[in-house]
Amino acid sequence: DVKVTQSSRYLVKRTGEKVFLECVQDMDHENMFWYRQDPGLGLRLIYFSYDVKMKEKGDIPEGYSVSREKKERFSLILESASTNQTSMYLCASSLNGEAFFGQGTRLTVV
Amino acid sequence: RKEVEQDPGPFNVPEGATVAFNCTYSNSASQSFFWYRQDCRKEPKLLMSVYSSGNEDGRFTAQLNRASQYISLLIRDSKLSDSATYLCVTGGFKTIFGAGTRLFVKA
């Protein structure tokens, strides 16, 4: 079975903090994605990566950056957390378009 | 315009009803298509892939119309356990999700 693991299920951070969300997959997938999910807005793509050190902006990249130093790991970085970044963050890896998700990180910025 | 647009929800149906969800996509280069199901406070999980020839999995039937850039999901004989959010997804260079349609099946 494909396993995608996110480092935290719940996280509370203060405004202005730098936040790292980590995601690891064990299936050697080329593509990895970060989404955020908010009520009524569905899943919105923040960034994705199709290879090590390669990244592409998604629909809502502002306020975020990413890092893919190794194929299995894709990190989402909030440089200076703000309250409007309170959300559920979902990482996924994909093969032939089919996405496999981690369990999600519910981030609260206070 | 969103890349993947779905029927607005929620759909409230009685047990045993047939319900259909529709989805349109704007990127003609999309190569693969899926329906995902997401339960409350859980991550999305693959329900089924969608092919031009149509495919069926028990009570679920999915259809793709490439010419119209349209995807559908039909659920027959709805069960209470079908209550969830259904997400239409296109794959290719990047995987794009629709906003989802909430389904409530009532006894």
mmCIF file of N, CA, C and O in Angstrom, chain A residues 12-46:
data_model
loop_
_atom_site.group_PDB
_atom_site.id
_atom_site.type_symbol
_atom_site.label_atom_id
_atom_site.label_comp_id
_atom_site.label_asym_id
_atom_site.label_seq_id
_atom_site.Cartn_x
_atom_site.Cartn_y
_atom_site.Cartn_z
ATOM 1 N N VAL A 12 -0.514 24.181 16.363
ATOM 2 C CA VAL A 12 -0.933 25.539 16.710
ATOM 3 C C VAL A 12 0.318 26.409 16.701
ATOM 4 O O VAL A 12 1.312 26.095 17.383
ATOM 5 N N LYS A 13 0.284 27.473 15.940
ATOM 6 C CA LYS A 13 1.434 28.370 15.813
ATOM 7 C C LYS A 13 0.986 29.811 16.007
ATOM 8 O O LYS A 13 -0.195 30.149 15.831
ATOM 9 N N ARG A 14 1.954 30.654 16.348
ATOM 10 C CA ARG A 14 1.652 32.075 16.552
ATOM 11 C C ARG A 14 1.878 32.857 15.263
ATOM 12 O O ARG A 14 2.717 32.492 14.425
ATOM 13 N N THR A 15 1.151 33.925 15.116
ATOM 14 C CA THR A 15 1.323 34.831 13.980
ATOM 15 C C THR A 15 2.780 35.263 13.883
ATOM 16 O O THR A 15 3.404 35.612 14.896
ATOM 17 N N GLY A 16 3.315 35.186 12.678
ATOM 18 C CA GLY A 16 4.694 35.608 12.442
ATOM 19 C C GLY A 16 5.719 34.482 12.546
ATOM 20 O O GLY A 16 6.865 34.654 12.116
ATOM 21 N N GLU A 17 5.310 33.344 13.078
ATOM 22 C CA GLU A 17 6.244 32.215 13.175
ATOM 23 C C GLU A 17 6.507 31.600 11.806
ATOM 24 O O GLU A 17 5.650 31.659 10.910
ATOM 25 N N LYS A 18 7.662 31.000 11.667
ATOM 26 C CA LYS A 18 7.969 30.218 10.465
ATOM 27 C C LYS A 18 7.519 28.790 10.744
ATOM 28 O O LYS A 18 7.864 28.217 11.784
ATOM 29 N N VAL A 19 6.739 28.239 9.825
ATOM 30 C CA VAL A 19 6.135 26.931 10.048
ATOM 31 C C VAL A 19 6.562 25.967 8.947
ATOM 32 O O VAL A 19 6.558 26.322 7.757
ATOM 33 N N PHE A 20 6.939 24.781 9.347
ATOM 34 C CA PHE A 20 7.319 23.731 8.399
ATOM 35 C C PHE A 20 6.319 22.581 8.503
ATOM 36 O O PHE A 20 6.106 22.032 9.582
ATOM 37 N N LEU A 21 5.748 22.220 7.375
ATOM 38 C CA LEU A 21 4.903 21.031 7.302
ATOM 39 C C LEU A 21 5.631 20.015 6.429
ATOM 40 O O LEU A 21 5.996 20.309 5.291
ATOM 41 N N GLU A 22 5.841 18.831 7.004
ATOM 42 C CA GLU A 22 6.619 17.821 6.303
ATOM 43 C C GLU A 22 5.733 16.702 5.780
ATOM 44 O O GLU A 22 4.743 16.324 6.415
ATOM 45 N N CYS A 23 6.131 16.161 4.640
ATOM 46 C CA CYS A 23 5.379 15.085 4.021
ATOM 47 C C CYS A 23 6.366 14.090 3.413
ATOM 48 O O CYS A 23 7.290 14.500 2.694
ATOM 49 N N VAL A 24 6.133 12.814 3.689
ATOM 50 C CA VAL A 24 7.011 11.771 3.162
ATOM 51 C C VAL A 24 6.148 10.684 2.516
ATOM 52 O O VAL A 24 5.146 10.266 3.081
ATOM 53 N N GLN A 25 6.592 10.232 1.327
ATOM 54 C CA GLN A 25 5.894 9.129 0.660
ATOM 55 C C GLN A 25 6.884 8.010 0.389
ATOM 56 O O GLN A 25 8.069 8.253 0.182
ATOM 57 N N ASP A 26 6.361 6.781 0.383
ATOM 58 C CA ASP A 26 7.261 5.630 0.302
ATOM 59 C C ASP A 26 7.113 4.852 -1.005
ATOM 60 O O ASP A 26 7.544 3.700 -1.090
ATOM 61 N N MET A 27 6.514 5.469 -2.028
ATOM 62 C CA MET A 27 6.262 4.720 -3.265
ATOM 63 C C MET A 27 7.072 5.231 -4.452
ATOM 64 O O MET A 27 6.768 4.897 -5.587
ATOM 65 N N ASP A 28 8.058 6.052 -4.196
ATOM 66 C CA ASP A 28 8.932 6.515 -5.274
ATOM 67 C C ASP A 28 8.165 7.290 -6.357
ATOM 68 O O ASP A 28 8.527 7.273 -7.534
ATOM 69 N N HIS A 29 7.097 7.973 -5.955
ATOM 70 C CA HIS A 29 6.322 8.762 -6.910
ATOM 71 C C HIS A 29 7.076 10.018 -7.305
ATOM 72 O O HIS A 29 7.734 10.652 -6.477
ATOM 73 N N GLU A 30 6.956 10.370 -8.595
ATOM 74 C CA GLU A 30 7.608 11.584 -9.082
ATOM 75 C C GLU A 30 6.893 12.841 -8.580
ATOM 76 O O GLU A 30 7.508 13.819 -8.212
ATOM 77 N N ASN A 31 5.562 12.796 -8.604
ATOM 78 C CA ASN A 31 4.784 14.009 -8.339
ATOM 79 C C ASN A 31 4.309 14.067 -6.889
ATOM 80 O O ASN A 31 3.812 13.086 -6.346
ATOM 81 N N MET A 32 4.445 15.242 -6.316
ATOM 82 C CA MET A 32 3.916 15.476 -4.977
ATOM 83 C C MET A 32 3.231 16.839 -4.941
ATOM 84 O O MET A 32 3.608 17.746 -5.698
ATOM 85 N N PHE A 33 2.246 16.965 -4.065
ATOM 86 C CA PHE A 33 1.384 18.143 -4.052
ATOM 87 C C PHE A 33 1.099 18.590 -2.623
ATOM 88 O O PHE A 33 1.050 17.767 -1.703
ATOM 89 N N TRP A 34 0.894 19.874 -2.471
ATOM 90 C CA TRP A 34 0.335 20.416 -1.241
ATOM 91 C C TRP A 34 -0.952 21.160 -1.574
ATOM 92 O O TRP A 34 -0.988 22.011 -2.473
ATOM 93 N N TYR A 35 -2.006 20.812 -0.819
ATOM 94 C CA TYR A 35 -3.305 21.470 -0.944
ATOM 95 C C TYR A 35 -3.693 22.034 0.423
ATOM 96 O O TYR A 35 -3.259 21.541 1.461
ATOM 97 N N ARG A 36 -4.553 23.023 0.391
ATOM 98 C CA ARG A 36 -5.246 23.395 1.606
ATOM 99 C C ARG A 36 -6.741 23.244 1.343
ATOM 100 O O ARG A 36 -7.202 23.398 0.201
ATOM 101 N N GLN A 37 -7.457 22.894 2.397
ATOM 102 C CA GLN A 37 -8.891 22.669 2.257
ATOM 103 C C GLN A 37 -9.627 23.503 3.283
ATOM 104 O O GLN A 37 -9.363 23.401 4.487
ATOM 105 N N ASP A 38 -10.546 24.314 2.792
ATOM 106 C CA ASP A 38 -11.352 25.178 3.650
ATOM 107 C C ASP A 38 -12.821 24.956 3.329
ATOM 108 O O ASP A 38 -13.173 24.673 2.172
ATOM 109 N N PRO A 39 -13.695 25.101 4.316
ATOM 110 C CA PRO A 39 -15.134 24.870 4.092
ATOM 111 C C PRO A 39 -15.665 25.712 2.939
ATOM 112 O O PRO A 39 -15.422 26.916 2.869
ATOM 113 N N GLY A 40 -16.362 25.047 2.040
ATOM 114 C CA GLY A 40 -16.973 25.744 0.907
ATOM 115 C C GLY A 40 -16.027 26.040 -0.242
ATOM 116 O O GLY A 40 -16.464 26.435 -1.321
ATOM 117 N N LEU A 41 -14.735 25.829 -0.047
ATOM 118 C CA LEU A 41 -13.756 26.133 -1.103
ATOM 119 C C LEU A 41 -13.099 24.891 -1.670
ATOM 120 O O LEU A 41 -12.390 24.960 -2.663
ATOM 121 N N GLY A 42 -13.296 23.768 -1.017
ATOM 122 C CA GLY A 42 -12.719 22.538 -1.527
ATOM 123 C C GLY A 42 -11.206 22.504 -1.375
ATOM 124 O O GLY A 42 -10.609 23.264 -0.603
ATOM 125 N N LEU A 43 -10.592 21.646 -2.146
ATOM 126 C CA LEU A 43 -9.131 21.495 -2.134
ATOM 127 C C LEU A 43 -8.513 22.484 -3.115
ATOM 128 O O LEU A 43 -8.833 22.462 -4.298
ATOM 129 N N ARG A 44 -7.618 23.310 -2.625
ATOM 130 C CA ARG A 44 -6.949 24.254 -3.509
ATOM 131 C C ARG A 44 -5.449 23.960 -3.530
ATOM 132 O O ARG A 44 -4.828 23.785 -2.481
ATOM 133 N N LEU A 45 -4.910 23.929 -4.737
ATOM 134 C CA LEU A 45 -3.519 23.545 -4.921
ATOM 135 C C LEU A 45 -2.599 24.717 -4.582
ATOM 136 O O LEU A 45 -2.718 25.797 -5.165
ATOM 137 N N ILE A 46 -1.649 24.477 -3.685
ATOM 138 C CA ILE A 46 -0.707 25.516 -3.275
ATOM 139 C C ILE A 46 0.557 25.441 -4.143
ATOM 140 O O ILE A 46 0.939 26.404 -4.794
#
